[in-house]
PDB file of C-alpha atoms in Angstrom:
ATOM      1  CA  MET V 227       7.834   6.480 -13.949  1.00 47.00           C
ATOM      2  CA  ASN V 228       6.876   7.079 -10.356  1.00 50.00           C
ATOM      3  CA  GLN V 229       9.151   8.409  -7.665  1.00 52.00           C
ATOM      4  CA  SER V 230       9.615   5.108  -5.831  1.00 52.00           C
ATOM      5  CA  ALA V 231      10.818   3.396  -9.013  1.00 55.00           C
ATOM      6  CA  LEU V 232      13.225   6.274  -9.641  1.00 56.00           C
ATOM      7  CA  LEU V 233      14.867   6.007  -6.217  1.00 61.00           C
ATOM      8  CA  ARG V 234      14.911   2.270  -5.705  1.00 67.00           C
ATOM      9  CA  PRO V 235      17.994   0.871  -3.960  1.00 69.00           C
ATOM     10  CA  ASP V 236      19.907  -0.007  -7.105  1.00 72.00           C
ATOM     11  CA  TRP V 237      22.584   1.490  -9.343  1.00 77.00           C
ATOM     12  CA  THR V 238      20.283   3.722 -11.383  1.00 82.00           C
ATOM     13  CA  PRO V 239      21.322   7.027 -12.956  1.00 84.00           C
ATOM     14  CA  ALA V 240      19.199   8.911 -10.399  1.00 83.00           C
ATOM     15  CA  THR V 241      20.745   7.204  -7.365  1.00 81.00           C
ATOM     16  CA  ILE V 242      24.270   7.585  -8.742  1.00 85.00           C
ATOM     17  CA  ALA V 243      23.658  11.280  -9.417  1.00 87.00           C
ATOM     18  CA  LEU V 244      22.265  11.778  -5.903  1.00 85.00           C
ATOM     19  CA  MET V 245      25.255   9.970  -4.419  1.00 86.00           C
ATOM     20  CA  ILE V 246      27.738  12.136  -6.335  1.00 90.00           C
ATOM     21  CA  LEU V 247      25.783  15.279  -5.455  1.00 90.00           C
ATOM     22  CA  GLY V 248      25.737  14.174  -1.825  1.00 87.00           C
ATOM     23  CA  PHE V 249      29.504  13.715  -1.788  1.00 90.00           C
ATOM     24  CA  MET V 250      29.971  17.143  -3.353  1.00 91.00           C
ATOM     25  CA  VAL V 251      27.650  18.943  -0.918  1.00 90.00           C
ATOM     26  CA  PHE V 252      28.420  17.133   2.335  1.00 87.00           C
ATOM     27  CA  TRP V 253      30.277  13.811   2.320  1.00 87.00           C
ATOM     28  CA  PRO V 254      28.034  12.034   4.905  1.00 87.00           C
ATOM     29  CA  LEU V 255      25.076  12.537   2.526  1.00 86.00           C
ATOM     30  CA  GLY V 256      26.963  10.796  -0.259  1.00 86.00           C
ATOM     31  CA  LEU V 257      27.955   8.021   2.118  1.00 88.00           C
ATOM     32  CA  ALA V 258      24.337   7.624   3.231  1.00 86.00           C
ATOM     33  CA  MET V 259      23.215   7.375  -0.409  1.00 85.00           C
ATOM     34  CA  LEU V 260      25.917   4.784  -1.111  1.00 86.00           C
ATOM     35  CA  ALA V 261      24.720   2.755   1.892  1.00 85.00           C
ATOM     36  CA  TYR V 262      21.133   3.020   0.613  1.00 82.00           C
ATOM     37  CA  ILE V 263      22.172   1.762  -2.816  1.00 81.00           C
ATOM     38  CA  ILE V 264      24.085  -1.184  -1.373  1.00 81.00           C
ATOM     39  CA  PHE V 265      21.919  -2.141   1.624  1.00 79.00           C
ATOM     40  CA  GLY V 266      18.535  -0.655   0.655  1.00 75.00           C
ATOM     41  CA  GLU V 267      16.876  -3.988  -0.078  1.00 72.00           C
ATOM     42  CA  ARG V 268      17.470  -5.068   3.531  1.00 69.00           C
ATOM     43  CA  LEU V 269      16.059  -1.793   4.847  1.00 69.00           C
ATOM     44  CA  ARG V 270      12.422  -2.929   4.818  1.00 69.00           C
ATOM     45  CA  GLY V 271      13.112  -5.995   6.950  1.00 70.00           C
ATOM     46  CA  PHE V 272      15.362  -3.996   9.243  1.00 68.00           C
ATOM     47  CA  LYS V 273      12.691  -1.316   9.679  1.00 68.00           C
ATOM     48  CA  ARG V 274      10.041  -3.938  10.441  1.00 74.00           C
ATOM     49  CA  ASP V 275      12.313  -5.638  13.004  1.00 76.00           C
ATOM     50  CA  VAL V 276      13.154  -2.337  14.697  1.00 73.00           C
ATOM     51  CA  ASN V 277       9.475  -1.352  14.830  1.00 74.00           C
ATOM     52  CA  GLN V 278       8.537  -4.680  16.406  1.00 79.00           C
ATOM     53  CA  ALA V 279      11.337  -4.401  18.957  1.00 77.00           C
ATOM     54  CA  THR V 280      10.399  -0.861  19.960  1.00 79.00           C
ATOM     55  CA  ASP V 281       6.718  -1.815  20.122  1.00 80.00           C
ATOM     56  CA  GLY V 282       7.650  -4.629  22.484  1.00 78.00           C
ATOM     57  CA  ILE V 283       9.801  -2.347  24.645  1.00 79.00           C
ATOM     58  CA  PHE V 284       7.096   0.287  24.946  1.00 78.00           C
ATOM     59  CA  ALA V 285       4.413  -2.330  25.585  1.00 76.00           C
ATOM     60  CA  SER V 286       6.473  -3.773  28.428  1.00 72.00           C
ATOM     61  CA  CYS V 287       7.001  -0.243  29.782  1.00 70.00           C
ATOM     62  CA  ARG V 288       3.239   0.323  29.739  1.00 68.00           C
ATOM     63  CA  ARG V 289       2.625  -2.955  31.543  1.00 64.00           C
ATOM     64  CA  SER V 290       5.339  -2.424  34.112  1.00 58.00           C
ATOM     65  CA  HIS V 291       4.343   1.216  34.594  1.00 54.00           C
ATOM     66  CA  GLY V 292       1.027   0.118  36.046  1.00 53.00           C
ATOM     67  CA  ARG V 293       2.638  -2.445  38.357  1.00 49.00           C
ATOM     68  CA  TYR V 294       5.018  -0.124  40.131  1.00 47.00           C
ATOM     69  CA  ARG V 295       2.674   2.814  40.375  1.00 48.00           C
ATOM     70  CA  PRO V 296      -0.435   2.419  42.465  1.00 50.00           C
ATOM     71  CA  HIS V 297      -3.617   2.959  40.486  1.00 62.00           C
ATOM     72  CA  PHE V 298      -4.847   6.485  40.723  1.00 74.00           C
ATOM     73  CA  SER V 299      -8.113   6.448  42.566  1.00 80.00           C
ATOM     74  CA  THR V 300     -10.818   9.047  42.095  1.00 82.00           C
ATOM     75  CA  GLY V 301     -12.572   8.022  45.283  1.00 85.00           C
ATOM     76  CA  ASN V 302     -15.545   6.729  43.293  1.00 89.00           C
ATOM     77  CA  VAL V 303     -15.341   2.941  43.348  1.00 91.00           C
ATOM     78  CA  ALA V 304     -17.844   2.474  40.517  1.00 92.00           C
ATOM     79  CA  PHE V 305     -15.913   4.816  38.226  1.00 92.00           C
ATOM     80  CA  ASP V 306     -12.579   3.203  39.136  1.00 91.00           C
ATOM     81  CA  ASP V 307     -14.005  -0.256  38.375  1.00 92.00           C
ATOM     82  CA  TRP V 308     -15.432   0.958  35.072  1.00 94.00           C
ATOM     83  CA  ARG V 309     -12.126   2.632  34.135  1.00 93.00           C
ATOM     84  CA  LYS V 310     -10.153  -0.542  34.946  1.00 93.00           C
ATOM     85  CA  ALA V 311     -12.577  -2.646  32.865  1.00 94.00           C
ATOM     86  CA  GLU V 312     -12.277  -0.208  29.935  1.00 95.00           C
ATOM     87  CA  LEU V 313      -8.484  -0.159  30.131  1.00 94.00           C
ATOM     88  CA  ASP V 314      -8.443  -3.973  30.176  1.00 94.00           C
ATOM     89  CA  ARG V 315     -10.798  -4.035  27.173  1.00 95.00           C
ATOM     90  CA  ILE V 316      -8.612  -1.570  25.277  1.00 95.00           C
ATOM     91  CA  GLU V 317      -5.489  -3.613  26.065  1.00 95.00           C
ATOM     92  CA  GLU V 318      -7.256  -6.731  24.769  1.00 95.00           C
ATOM     93  CA  GLU V 319      -8.215  -4.879  21.569  1.00 95.00           C
ATOM     94  CA  ARG V 320      -4.610  -3.729  21.202  1.00 95.00           C
ATOM     95  CA  ARG V 321      -3.426  -7.318  21.566  1.00 94.00           C
ATOM     96  CA  LYS V 322      -5.947  -8.463  18.906  1.00 95.00           C
ATOM     97  CA  LEU V 323      -4.837  -5.695  16.543  1.00 94.00           C
ATOM     98  CA  ASP V 324      -1.191  -6.665  17.040  1.00 93.00           C
ATOM     99  CA  GLU V 325      -2.039 -10.285  16.234  1.00 94.00           C
ATOM    100  CA  MET V 326      -3.976  -9.216  13.140  1.00 95.00           C
ATOM    101  CA  ARG V 327      -1.068  -7.051  12.008  1.00 94.00           C
ATOM    102  CA  GLU V 328       1.324  -9.985  12.408  1.00 92.00           C
ATOM    103  CA  GLU V 329      -1.039 -12.246  10.448  1.00 94.00           C
ATOM    104  CA  PHE V 330      -1.310  -9.639   7.688  1.00 94.00           C
ATOM    105  CA  ASP V 331       2.483  -9.233   7.565  1.00 92.00           C
ATOM    106  CA  ASP V 332       2.805 -13.015   7.244  1.00 93.00           C
ATOM    107  CA  TYR V 333       0.161 -12.995   4.495  1.00 94.00           C
ATOM    108  CA  LEU V 334       1.995 -10.269   2.554  1.00 93.00           C
ATOM    109  CA  ARG V 335       5.303 -12.078   2.995  1.00 93.00           C
ATOM    110  CA  GLU V 336       3.724 -15.263   1.620  1.00 94.00           C
ATOM    111  CA  LEU V 337       2.202 -13.346  -1.326  1.00 93.00           C
ATOM    112  CA  ARG V 338       5.610 -11.887  -2.177  1.00 93.00           C
ATOM    113  CA  ARG V 339       7.193 -15.331  -1.905  1.00 94.00           C
ATOM    114  CA  ALA V 340       4.525 -16.854  -4.183  1.00 94.00           C
ATOM    115  CA  LYS V 341       4.932 -14.039  -6.731  1.00 93.00           C
ATOM    116  CA  ASP V 342       8.709 -14.443  -6.685  1.00 93.00           C
ATOM    117  CA  GLN V 343       8.340 -18.218  -7.116  1.00 94.00           C
ATOM    118  CA  GLU V 344       5.969 -17.741 -10.050  1.00 94.00           C
ATOM    119  CA  GLU V 345       8.349 -15.288 -11.728  1.00 94.00           C
ATOM    120  CA  PHE V 346      11.282 -17.647 -11.165  1.00 94.00           C
ATOM    121  CA  ASP V 347       9.350 -20.616 -12.567  1.00 94.00           C
ATOM    122  CA  ARG V 348       8.367 -18.569 -15.632  1.00 94.00           C
ATOM    123  CA  PHE V 349      12.022 -17.557 -16.117  1.00 94.00           C
ATOM    124  CA  MET V 350      13.164 -21.168 -15.882  1.00 93.00           C
ATOM    125  CA  ARG V 351      10.497 -22.301 -18.389  1.00 93.00           C
ATOM    126  CA  GLU V 352      11.505 -19.574 -20.841  1.00 92.00           C
ATOM    127  CA  ARG V 353      15.183 -20.380 -20.350  1.00 91.00           C
ATOM    128  CA  LYS V 354      14.512 -24.070 -20.901  1.00 89.00           C
ATOM    129  CA  ASN V 355      12.538 -23.278 -24.075  1.00 89.00           C
ATOM    130  CA  ALA V 356      15.326 -21.005 -25.325  1.00 86.00           C
ATOM    131  CA  LYS V 357      17.948 -23.736 -24.781  1.00 81.00           C
ATOM    132  CA  ARG V 358      15.765 -26.258 -26.579  1.00 77.00           C
ATOM    133  CA  ASP V 359      15.418 -23.818 -29.476  1.00 71.00           C
ATOM    134  CA  ASP V 360      19.212 -23.418 -29.662  1.00 70.00           C
ATOM    135  CA  ASN V 361      19.450 -27.167 -30.279  1.00 67.00           C
ATOM    136  CA  GLY V 362      17.517 -27.027 -33.519  1.00 58.00           C
ATOM    137  CA  GLY V 363      13.937 -26.282 -32.599  1.00 55.00           C
ATOM    138  CA  PRO V 364      11.987 -23.210 -33.682  1.00 53.00           C
ATOM    139  CA  VAL V 365      12.980 -19.964 -31.953  1.00 52.00           C
ATOM    140  CA  ALA V 366      10.523 -18.851 -29.285  1.00 53.00           C
ATOM    141  CA  GLU V 367      10.316 -15.209 -28.356  1.00 55.00           C
ATOM    142  CA  PHE V 368      10.175 -14.165 -24.717  1.00 56.00           C
ATOM    143  CA  GLN V 369       6.823 -12.716 -23.853  1.00 58.00           C
ATOM    144  CA  THR V 370       6.318 -10.216 -21.106  1.00 56.00           C
ATOM    145  CA  PRO V 371       3.034 -10.125 -19.255  1.00 55.00           C
TER     146      PRO V 371
END
């Protein structure tokens, strides 16, 4: 069993023990563990939303920082032009990377949704077969992949 499965946000013996230990050592630790157990599943989405919001805030600060501050000039026009072109190119690359990250996040979200749908459909098929078997048909055993 790996560490992430041991400390998943659920009522497992490990999380309950950590919560009790947290309350015994310092009550805010126990309270934090209780919050993790209850709200841990929402933590991933919350973290992603906070990261996107802070990325947007800092990106707007970077953009506005250049507007209100005159560009530093070295006195060499060719170098200043080259530097501006490079900074524009880097900003364009950053924008492309952000778009690719959003596309990948959407792809992963869709993969998770498809996997969840497949597992739900399998559950419903097995449940339907089990009910049919209770009505007089042969008993089918649940198979795990």
